[in-house]
PDB file of C-alpha atoms in Angstrom:
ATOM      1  CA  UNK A  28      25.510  27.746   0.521  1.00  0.00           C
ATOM      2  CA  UNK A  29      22.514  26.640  -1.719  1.00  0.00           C
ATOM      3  CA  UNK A  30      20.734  23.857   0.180  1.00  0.00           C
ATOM      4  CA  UNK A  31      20.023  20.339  -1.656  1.00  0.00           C
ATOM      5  CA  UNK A  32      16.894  18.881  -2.923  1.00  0.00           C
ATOM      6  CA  UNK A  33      15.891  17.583   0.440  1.00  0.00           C
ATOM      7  CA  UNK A  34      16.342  20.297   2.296  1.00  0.00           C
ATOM      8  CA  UNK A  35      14.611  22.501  -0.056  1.00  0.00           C
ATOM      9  CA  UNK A  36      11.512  20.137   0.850  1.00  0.00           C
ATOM     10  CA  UNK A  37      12.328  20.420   4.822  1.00  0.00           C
ATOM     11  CA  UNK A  38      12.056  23.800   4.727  1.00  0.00           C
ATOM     12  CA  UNK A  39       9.147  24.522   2.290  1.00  0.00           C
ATOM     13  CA  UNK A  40       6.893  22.234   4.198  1.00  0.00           C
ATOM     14  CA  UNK A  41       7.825  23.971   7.428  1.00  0.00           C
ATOM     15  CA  UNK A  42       4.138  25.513   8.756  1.00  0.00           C
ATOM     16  CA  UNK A  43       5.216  28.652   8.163  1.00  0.00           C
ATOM     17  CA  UNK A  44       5.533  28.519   4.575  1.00  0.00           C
ATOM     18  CA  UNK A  45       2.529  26.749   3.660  1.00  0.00           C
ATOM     19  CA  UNK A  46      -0.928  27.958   1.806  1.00  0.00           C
ATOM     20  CA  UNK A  47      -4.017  27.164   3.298  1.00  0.00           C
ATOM     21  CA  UNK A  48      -5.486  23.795   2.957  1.00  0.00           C
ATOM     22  CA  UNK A  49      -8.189  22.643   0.382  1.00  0.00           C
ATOM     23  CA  UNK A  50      -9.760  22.158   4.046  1.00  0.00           C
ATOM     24  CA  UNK A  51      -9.620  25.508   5.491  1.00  0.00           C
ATOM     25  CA  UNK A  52     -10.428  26.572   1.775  1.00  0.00           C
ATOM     26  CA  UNK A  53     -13.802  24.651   2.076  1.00  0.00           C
ATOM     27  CA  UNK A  54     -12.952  22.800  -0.498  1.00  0.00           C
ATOM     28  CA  UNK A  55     -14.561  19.427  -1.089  1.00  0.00           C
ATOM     29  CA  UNK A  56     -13.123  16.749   0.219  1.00  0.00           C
ATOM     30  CA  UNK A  57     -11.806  13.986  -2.189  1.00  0.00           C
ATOM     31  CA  UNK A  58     -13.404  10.478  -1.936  1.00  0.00           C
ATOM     32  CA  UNK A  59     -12.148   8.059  -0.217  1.00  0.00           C
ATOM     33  CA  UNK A  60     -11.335   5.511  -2.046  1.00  0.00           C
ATOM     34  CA  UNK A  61      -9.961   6.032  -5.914  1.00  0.00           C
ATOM     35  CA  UNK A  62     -12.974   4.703  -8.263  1.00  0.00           C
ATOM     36  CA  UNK A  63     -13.717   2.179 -10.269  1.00  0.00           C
ATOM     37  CA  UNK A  64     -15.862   1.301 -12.728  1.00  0.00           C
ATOM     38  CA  UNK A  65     -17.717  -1.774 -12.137  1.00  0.00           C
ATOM     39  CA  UNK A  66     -16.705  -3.297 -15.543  1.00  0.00           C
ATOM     40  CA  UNK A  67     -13.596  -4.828 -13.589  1.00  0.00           C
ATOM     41  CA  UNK A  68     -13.494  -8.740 -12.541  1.00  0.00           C
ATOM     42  CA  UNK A  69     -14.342  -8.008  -8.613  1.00  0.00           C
ATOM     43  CA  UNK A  70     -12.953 -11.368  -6.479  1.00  0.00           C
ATOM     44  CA  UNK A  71     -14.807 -11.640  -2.508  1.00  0.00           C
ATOM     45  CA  UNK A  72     -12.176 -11.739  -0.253  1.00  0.00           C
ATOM     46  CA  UNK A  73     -12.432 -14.007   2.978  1.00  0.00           C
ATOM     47  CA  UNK A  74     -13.913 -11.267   5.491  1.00  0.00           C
ATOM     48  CA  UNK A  75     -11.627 -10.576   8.510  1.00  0.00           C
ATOM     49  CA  UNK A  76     -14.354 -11.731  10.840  1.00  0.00           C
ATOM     50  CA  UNK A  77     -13.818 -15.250   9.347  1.00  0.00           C
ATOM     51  CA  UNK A  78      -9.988 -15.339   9.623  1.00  0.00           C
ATOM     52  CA  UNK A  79      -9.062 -17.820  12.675  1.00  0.00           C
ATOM     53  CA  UNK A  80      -8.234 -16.203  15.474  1.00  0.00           C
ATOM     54  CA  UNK A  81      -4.383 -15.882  15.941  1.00  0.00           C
ATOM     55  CA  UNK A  82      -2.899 -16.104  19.359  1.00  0.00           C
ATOM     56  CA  UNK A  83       1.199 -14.685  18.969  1.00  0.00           C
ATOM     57  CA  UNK A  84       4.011 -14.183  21.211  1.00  0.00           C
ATOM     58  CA  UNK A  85       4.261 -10.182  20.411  1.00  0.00           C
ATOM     59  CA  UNK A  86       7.821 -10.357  21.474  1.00  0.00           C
ATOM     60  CA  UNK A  87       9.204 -13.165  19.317  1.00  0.00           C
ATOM     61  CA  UNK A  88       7.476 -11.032  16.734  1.00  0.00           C
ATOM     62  CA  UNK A  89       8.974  -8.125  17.256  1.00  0.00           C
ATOM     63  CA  UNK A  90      12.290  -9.518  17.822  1.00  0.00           C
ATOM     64  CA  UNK A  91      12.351 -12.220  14.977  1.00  0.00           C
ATOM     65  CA  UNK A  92      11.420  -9.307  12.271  1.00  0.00           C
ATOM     66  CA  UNK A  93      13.450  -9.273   9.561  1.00  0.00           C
ATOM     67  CA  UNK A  94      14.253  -8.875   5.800  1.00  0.00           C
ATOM     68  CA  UNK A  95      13.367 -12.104   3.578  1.00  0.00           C
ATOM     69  CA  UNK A  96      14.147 -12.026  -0.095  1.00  0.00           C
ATOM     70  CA  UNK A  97      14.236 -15.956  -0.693  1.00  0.00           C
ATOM     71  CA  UNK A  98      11.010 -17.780  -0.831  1.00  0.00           C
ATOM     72  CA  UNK A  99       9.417 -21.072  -1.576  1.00  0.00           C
ATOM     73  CA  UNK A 100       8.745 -21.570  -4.376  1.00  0.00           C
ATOM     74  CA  UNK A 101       4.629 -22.437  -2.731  1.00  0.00           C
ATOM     75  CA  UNK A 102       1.627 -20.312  -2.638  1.00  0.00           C
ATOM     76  CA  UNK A 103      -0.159 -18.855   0.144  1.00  0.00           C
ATOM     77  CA  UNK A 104      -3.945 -19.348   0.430  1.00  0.00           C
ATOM     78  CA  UNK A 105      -6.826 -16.572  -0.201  1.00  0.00           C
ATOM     79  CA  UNK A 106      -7.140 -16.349   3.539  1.00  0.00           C
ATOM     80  CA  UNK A 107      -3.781 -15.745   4.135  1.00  0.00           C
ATOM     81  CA  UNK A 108      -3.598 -12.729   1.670  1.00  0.00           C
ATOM     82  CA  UNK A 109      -7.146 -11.132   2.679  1.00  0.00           C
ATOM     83  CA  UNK A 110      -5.086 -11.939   6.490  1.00  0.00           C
ATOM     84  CA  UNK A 111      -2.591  -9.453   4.895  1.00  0.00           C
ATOM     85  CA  UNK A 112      -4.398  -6.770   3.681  1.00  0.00           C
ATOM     86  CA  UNK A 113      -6.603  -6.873   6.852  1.00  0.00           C
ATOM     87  CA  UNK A 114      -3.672  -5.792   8.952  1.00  0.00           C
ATOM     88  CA  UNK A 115      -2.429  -3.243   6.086  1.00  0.00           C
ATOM     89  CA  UNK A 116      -5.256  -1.383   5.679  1.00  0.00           C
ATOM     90  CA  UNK A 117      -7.664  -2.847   7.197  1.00  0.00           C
ATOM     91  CA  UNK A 118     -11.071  -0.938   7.472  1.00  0.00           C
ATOM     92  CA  UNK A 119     -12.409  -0.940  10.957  1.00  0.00           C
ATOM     93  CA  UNK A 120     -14.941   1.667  10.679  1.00  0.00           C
ATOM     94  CA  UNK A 121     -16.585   4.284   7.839  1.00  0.00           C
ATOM     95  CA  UNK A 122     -17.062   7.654   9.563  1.00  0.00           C
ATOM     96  CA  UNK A 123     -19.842   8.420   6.542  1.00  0.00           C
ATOM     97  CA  UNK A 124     -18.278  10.060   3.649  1.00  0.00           C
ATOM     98  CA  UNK A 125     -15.397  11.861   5.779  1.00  0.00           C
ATOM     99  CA  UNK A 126     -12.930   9.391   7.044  1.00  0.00           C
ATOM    100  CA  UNK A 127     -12.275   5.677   8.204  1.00  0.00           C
ATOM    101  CA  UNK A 128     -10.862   4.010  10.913  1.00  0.00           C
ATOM    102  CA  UNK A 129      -8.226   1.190   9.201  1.00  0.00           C
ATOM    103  CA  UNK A 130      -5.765  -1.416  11.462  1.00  0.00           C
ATOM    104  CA  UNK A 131      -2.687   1.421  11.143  1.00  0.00           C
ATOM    105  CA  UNK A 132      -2.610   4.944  11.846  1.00  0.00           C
ATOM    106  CA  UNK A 133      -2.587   7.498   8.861  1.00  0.00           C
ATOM    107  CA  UNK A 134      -2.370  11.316   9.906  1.00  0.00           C
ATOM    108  CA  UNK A 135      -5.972  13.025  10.194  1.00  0.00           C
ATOM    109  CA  UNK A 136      -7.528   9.249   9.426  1.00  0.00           C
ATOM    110  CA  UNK A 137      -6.495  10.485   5.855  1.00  0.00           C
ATOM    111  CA  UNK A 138      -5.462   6.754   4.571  1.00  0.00           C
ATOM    112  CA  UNK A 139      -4.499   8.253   1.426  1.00  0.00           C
ATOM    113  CA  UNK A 140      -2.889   4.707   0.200  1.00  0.00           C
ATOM    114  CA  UNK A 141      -4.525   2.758  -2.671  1.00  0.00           C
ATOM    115  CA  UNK A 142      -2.745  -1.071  -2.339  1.00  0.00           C
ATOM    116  CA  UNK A 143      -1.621  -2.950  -5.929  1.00  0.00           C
ATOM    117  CA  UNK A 144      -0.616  -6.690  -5.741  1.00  0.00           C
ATOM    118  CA  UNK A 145       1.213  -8.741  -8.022  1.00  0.00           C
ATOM    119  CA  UNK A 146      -0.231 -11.358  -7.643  1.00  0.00           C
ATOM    120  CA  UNK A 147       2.170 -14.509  -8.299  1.00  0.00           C
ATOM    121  CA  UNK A 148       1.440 -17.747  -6.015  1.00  0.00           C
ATOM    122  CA  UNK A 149      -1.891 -17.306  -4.774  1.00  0.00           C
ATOM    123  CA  UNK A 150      -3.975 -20.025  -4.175  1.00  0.00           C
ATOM    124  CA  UNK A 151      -7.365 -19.431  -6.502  1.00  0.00           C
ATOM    125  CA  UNK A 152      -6.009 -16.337  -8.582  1.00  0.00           C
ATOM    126  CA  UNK A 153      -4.981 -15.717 -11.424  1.00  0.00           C
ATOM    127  CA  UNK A 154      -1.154 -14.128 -11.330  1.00  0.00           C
ATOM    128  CA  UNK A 155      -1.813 -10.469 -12.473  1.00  0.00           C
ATOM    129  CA  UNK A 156      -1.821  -6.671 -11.045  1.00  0.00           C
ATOM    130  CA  UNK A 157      -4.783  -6.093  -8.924  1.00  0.00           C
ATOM    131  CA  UNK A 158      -6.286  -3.155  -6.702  1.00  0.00           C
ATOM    132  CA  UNK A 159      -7.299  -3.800  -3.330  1.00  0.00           C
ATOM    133  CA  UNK A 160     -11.131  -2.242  -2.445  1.00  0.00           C
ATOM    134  CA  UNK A 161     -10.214  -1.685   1.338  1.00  0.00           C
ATOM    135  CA  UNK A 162     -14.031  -0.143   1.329  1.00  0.00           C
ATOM    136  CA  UNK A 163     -15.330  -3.158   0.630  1.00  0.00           C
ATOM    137  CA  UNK A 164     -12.608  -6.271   1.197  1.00  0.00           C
ATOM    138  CA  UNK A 165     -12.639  -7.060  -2.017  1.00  0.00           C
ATOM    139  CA  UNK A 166     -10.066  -7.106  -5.605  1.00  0.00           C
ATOM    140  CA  UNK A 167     -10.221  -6.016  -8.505  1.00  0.00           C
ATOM    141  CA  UNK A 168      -8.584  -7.038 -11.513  1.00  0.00           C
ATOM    142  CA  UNK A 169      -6.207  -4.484 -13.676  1.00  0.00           C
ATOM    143  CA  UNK A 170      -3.515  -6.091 -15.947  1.00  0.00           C
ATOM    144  CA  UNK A 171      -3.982  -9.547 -16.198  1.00  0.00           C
ATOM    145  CA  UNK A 172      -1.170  -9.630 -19.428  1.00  0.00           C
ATOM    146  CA  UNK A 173       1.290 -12.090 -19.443  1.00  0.00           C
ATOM    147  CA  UNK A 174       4.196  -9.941 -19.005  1.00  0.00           C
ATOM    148  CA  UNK A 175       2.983  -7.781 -16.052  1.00  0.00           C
ATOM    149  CA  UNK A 176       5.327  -9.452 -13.597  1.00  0.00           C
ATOM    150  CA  UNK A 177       8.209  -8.837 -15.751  1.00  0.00           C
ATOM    151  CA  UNK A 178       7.492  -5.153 -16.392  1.00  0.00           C
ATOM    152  CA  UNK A 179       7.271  -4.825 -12.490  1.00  0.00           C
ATOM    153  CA  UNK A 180      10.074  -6.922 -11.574  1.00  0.00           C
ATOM    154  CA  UNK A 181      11.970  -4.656 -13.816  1.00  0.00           C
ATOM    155  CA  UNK A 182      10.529  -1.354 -12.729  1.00  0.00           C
ATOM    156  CA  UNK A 183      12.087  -2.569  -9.506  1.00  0.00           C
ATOM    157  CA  UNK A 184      15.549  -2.316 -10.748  1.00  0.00           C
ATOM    158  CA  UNK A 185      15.191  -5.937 -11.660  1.00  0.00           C
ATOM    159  CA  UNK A 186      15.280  -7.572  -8.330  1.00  0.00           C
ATOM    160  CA  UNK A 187      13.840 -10.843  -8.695  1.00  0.00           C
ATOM    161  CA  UNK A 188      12.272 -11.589  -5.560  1.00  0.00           C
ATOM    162  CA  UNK A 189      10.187  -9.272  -6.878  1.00  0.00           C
ATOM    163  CA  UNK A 190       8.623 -11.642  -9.132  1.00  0.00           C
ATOM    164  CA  UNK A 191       9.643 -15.058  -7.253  1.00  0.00           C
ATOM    165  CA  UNK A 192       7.362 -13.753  -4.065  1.00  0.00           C
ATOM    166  CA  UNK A 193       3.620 -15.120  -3.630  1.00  0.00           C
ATOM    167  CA  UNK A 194       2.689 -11.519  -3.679  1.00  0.00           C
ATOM    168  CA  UNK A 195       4.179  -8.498  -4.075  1.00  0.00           C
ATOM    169  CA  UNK A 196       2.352  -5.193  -2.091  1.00  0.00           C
ATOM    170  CA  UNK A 197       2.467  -1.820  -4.721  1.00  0.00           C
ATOM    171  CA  UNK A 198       1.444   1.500  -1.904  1.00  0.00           C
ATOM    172  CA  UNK A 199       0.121   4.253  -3.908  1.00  0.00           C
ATOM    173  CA  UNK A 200      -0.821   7.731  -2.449  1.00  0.00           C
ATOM    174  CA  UNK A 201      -3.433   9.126  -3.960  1.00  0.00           C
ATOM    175  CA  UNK A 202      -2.075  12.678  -2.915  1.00  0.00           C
ATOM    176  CA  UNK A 203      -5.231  14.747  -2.882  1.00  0.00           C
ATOM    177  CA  UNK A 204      -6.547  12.589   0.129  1.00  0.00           C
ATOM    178  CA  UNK A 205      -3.472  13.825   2.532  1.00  0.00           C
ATOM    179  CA  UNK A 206      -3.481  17.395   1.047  1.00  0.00           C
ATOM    180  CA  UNK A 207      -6.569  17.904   1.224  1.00  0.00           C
ATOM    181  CA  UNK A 208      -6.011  18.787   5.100  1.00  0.00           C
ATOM    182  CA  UNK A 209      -2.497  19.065   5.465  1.00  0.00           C
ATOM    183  CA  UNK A 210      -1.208  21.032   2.162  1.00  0.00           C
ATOM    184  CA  UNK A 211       1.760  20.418   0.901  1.00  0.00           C
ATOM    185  CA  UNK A 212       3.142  19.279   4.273  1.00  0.00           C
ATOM    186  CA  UNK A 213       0.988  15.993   3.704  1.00  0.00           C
ATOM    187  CA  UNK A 214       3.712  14.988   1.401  1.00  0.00           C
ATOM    188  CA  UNK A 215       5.858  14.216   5.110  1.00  0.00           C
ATOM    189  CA  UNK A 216       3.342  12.406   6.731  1.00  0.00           C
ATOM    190  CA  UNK A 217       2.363  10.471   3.006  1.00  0.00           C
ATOM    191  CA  UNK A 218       6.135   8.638   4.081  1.00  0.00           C
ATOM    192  CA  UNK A 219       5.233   8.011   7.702  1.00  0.00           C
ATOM    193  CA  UNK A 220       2.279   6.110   6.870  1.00  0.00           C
ATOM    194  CA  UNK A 221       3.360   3.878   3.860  1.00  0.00           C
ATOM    195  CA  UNK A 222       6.306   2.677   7.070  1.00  0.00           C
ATOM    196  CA  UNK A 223       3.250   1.497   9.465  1.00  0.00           C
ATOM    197  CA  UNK A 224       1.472   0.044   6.674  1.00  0.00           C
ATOM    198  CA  UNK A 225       4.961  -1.734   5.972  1.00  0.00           C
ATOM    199  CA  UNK A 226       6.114  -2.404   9.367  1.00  0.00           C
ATOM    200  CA  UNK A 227       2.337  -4.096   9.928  1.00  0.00           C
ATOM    201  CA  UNK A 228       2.994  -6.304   6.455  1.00  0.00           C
ATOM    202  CA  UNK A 229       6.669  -7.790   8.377  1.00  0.00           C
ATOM    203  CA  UNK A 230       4.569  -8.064  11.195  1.00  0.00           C
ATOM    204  CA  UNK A 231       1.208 -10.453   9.940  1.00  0.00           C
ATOM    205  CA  UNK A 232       3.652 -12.388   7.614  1.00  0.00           C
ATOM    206  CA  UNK A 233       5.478 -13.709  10.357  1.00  0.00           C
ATOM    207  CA  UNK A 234       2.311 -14.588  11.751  1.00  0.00           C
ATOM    208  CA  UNK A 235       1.717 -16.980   8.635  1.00  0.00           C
ATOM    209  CA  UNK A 236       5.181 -18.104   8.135  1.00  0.00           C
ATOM    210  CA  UNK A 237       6.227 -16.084   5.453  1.00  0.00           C
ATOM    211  CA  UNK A 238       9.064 -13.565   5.003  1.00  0.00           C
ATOM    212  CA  UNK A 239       8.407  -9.825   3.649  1.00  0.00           C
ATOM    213  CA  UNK A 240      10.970  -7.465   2.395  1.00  0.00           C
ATOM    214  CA  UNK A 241      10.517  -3.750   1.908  1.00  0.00           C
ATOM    215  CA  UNK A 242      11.419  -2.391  -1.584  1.00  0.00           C
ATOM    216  CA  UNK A 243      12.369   1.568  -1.735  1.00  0.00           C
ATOM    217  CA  UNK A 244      14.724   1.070  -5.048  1.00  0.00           C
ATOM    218  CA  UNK A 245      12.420   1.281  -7.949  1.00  0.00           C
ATOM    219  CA  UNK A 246      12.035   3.893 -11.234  1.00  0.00           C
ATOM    220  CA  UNK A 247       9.399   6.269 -10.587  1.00  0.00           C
ATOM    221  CA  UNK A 248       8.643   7.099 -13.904  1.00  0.00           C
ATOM    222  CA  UNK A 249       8.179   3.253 -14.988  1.00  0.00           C
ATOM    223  CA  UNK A 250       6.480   1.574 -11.928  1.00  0.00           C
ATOM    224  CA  UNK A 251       4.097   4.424 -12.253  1.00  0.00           C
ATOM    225  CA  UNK A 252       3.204   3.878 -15.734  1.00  0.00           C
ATOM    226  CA  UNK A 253       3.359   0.136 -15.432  1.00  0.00           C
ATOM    227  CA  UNK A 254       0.457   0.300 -12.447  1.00  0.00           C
ATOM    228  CA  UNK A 255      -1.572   2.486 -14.319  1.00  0.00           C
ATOM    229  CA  UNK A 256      -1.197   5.629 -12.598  1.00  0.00           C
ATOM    230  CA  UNK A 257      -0.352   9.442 -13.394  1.00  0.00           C
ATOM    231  CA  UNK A 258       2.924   9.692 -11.228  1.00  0.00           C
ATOM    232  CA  UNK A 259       1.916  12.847 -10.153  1.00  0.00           C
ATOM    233  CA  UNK A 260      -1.539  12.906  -8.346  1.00  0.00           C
ATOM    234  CA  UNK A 261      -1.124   9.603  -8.232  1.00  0.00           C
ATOM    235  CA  UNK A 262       2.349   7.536  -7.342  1.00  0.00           C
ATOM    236  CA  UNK A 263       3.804   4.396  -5.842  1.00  0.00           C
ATOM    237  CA  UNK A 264       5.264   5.448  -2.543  1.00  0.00           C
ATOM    238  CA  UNK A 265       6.643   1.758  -1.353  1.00  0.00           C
ATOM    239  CA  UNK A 266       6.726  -2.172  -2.353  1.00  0.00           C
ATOM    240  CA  UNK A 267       6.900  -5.301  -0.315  1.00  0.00           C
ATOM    241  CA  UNK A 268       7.105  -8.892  -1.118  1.00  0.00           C
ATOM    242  CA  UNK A 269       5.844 -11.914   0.654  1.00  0.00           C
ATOM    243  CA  UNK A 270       6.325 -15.343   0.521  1.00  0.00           C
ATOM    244  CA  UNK A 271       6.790 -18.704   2.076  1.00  0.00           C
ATOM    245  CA  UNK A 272       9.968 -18.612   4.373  1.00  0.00           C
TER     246      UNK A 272
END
């Protein structure tokens, strides 16, 4: 019996059938962060060392975690969101030019994921699409058009929370940074870290008294193209909303 799709990929990325790594080939090591190139508007971010200090009952959060699609119809502030993005990907430490330490875990320290918001309700922005510089805690701008949140929304299978959030959370792997060390079988763990990331997003919206929902139904082909990116070196992995509850 001919196996399916998936476990085609199951087995291929088994350790036995894999080709040595761009690592073990001495190749060099992609950077870690996708560029930029300066031109961009860049907006400061609050840094994490001037968020308040948050005292939670870990249990209620764990246990209160859930799926929220319907939001106010408020903003959250700039602190809030750089809150948010702390806890997502979050960069502790920068281990020179090799790795970094972020606030999840990411196999090999690879954090191969470049965040996208949609920006919609934030307090001092300007709705639009915009990267998130973990390196340095800051945004950038990237498609500031008027119809940006439709195009997403859309890409999205047209769910509408996507677009009636404060901010929706685009995950994009750039590949190469997981490969890299892993080969092909970095395409596995590439899943296992967009759920921390996501799991830490439910988790630090709670905390603010918003709502997040997880978004795996989307077109490929059209988010991809809509962010910016190749789809193939480059693709969106996972989206979340947040808003007000």
């Amino acid at each position: 019996m001919s196996k399916t799709i998936g476990q085609e990929f199951m087995v291929k990325t088994h350790y036995g059938n894999l080709e040595p790594s761009g690592q073990k080939q001495q190749l060099p090591q992609p950077p870690l962060e996708a560029f930029y190139s300066g031109t961009e508007r860049i907006i400061d971010l609050p840094m994490p060392e001037d968020i308040p200090a948050i005292n939670i009952d870990f249990m209620a959060a764990v246990e209160l975690r859930t799926s929220v699609r319907d939001y106010q119809h408020m903003p959250i502030s700039l602190l809030e969101l750089s809150f948010l993005l702390w806890c997502t990907q979050g960069v502790k430490q920068v281990l020179g030019d090799k790795a970094t330490l972020r606030t999840v875990p990411s196999a090999g320290a690879r954090h191969a994921f470049e965040t996208y918001l949609l920006i919609n309700h934030v307090e001092g922005l300007k709705p639009g699409l915009y990267r998130f510089l973990a390196l340095e805690h800051k945004l950038a701008e990237v498609n500031m058009t008027d119809r940006i949140a439709e195009e997403i929304t859309e890409a999205c299978l047209g769910q509408k929370f996507v677009r009636t959030s404060a901010v929706t959370f685009i995950w994009a792997a750039d590949i190469a940074r997981m490969t890299w060390r892993y080969g092909e079988r970095g395409y596995r763990y590439i899943h296992l870290d967009a759920g921390h990331v996501c799991q830490n997003l439910y988790l630090s919206a709670q905390v603010i008294g918003c709502g997040a929902c997880a978004i795996a139904a989307f077109d490929d082909e059209v988010l991809n193209q809509v962010v910016g990116i190749d789809g193939e070196e480059n693709f969106v992995v996972y989206v979340g909303t947040v808003g007000k509850r």
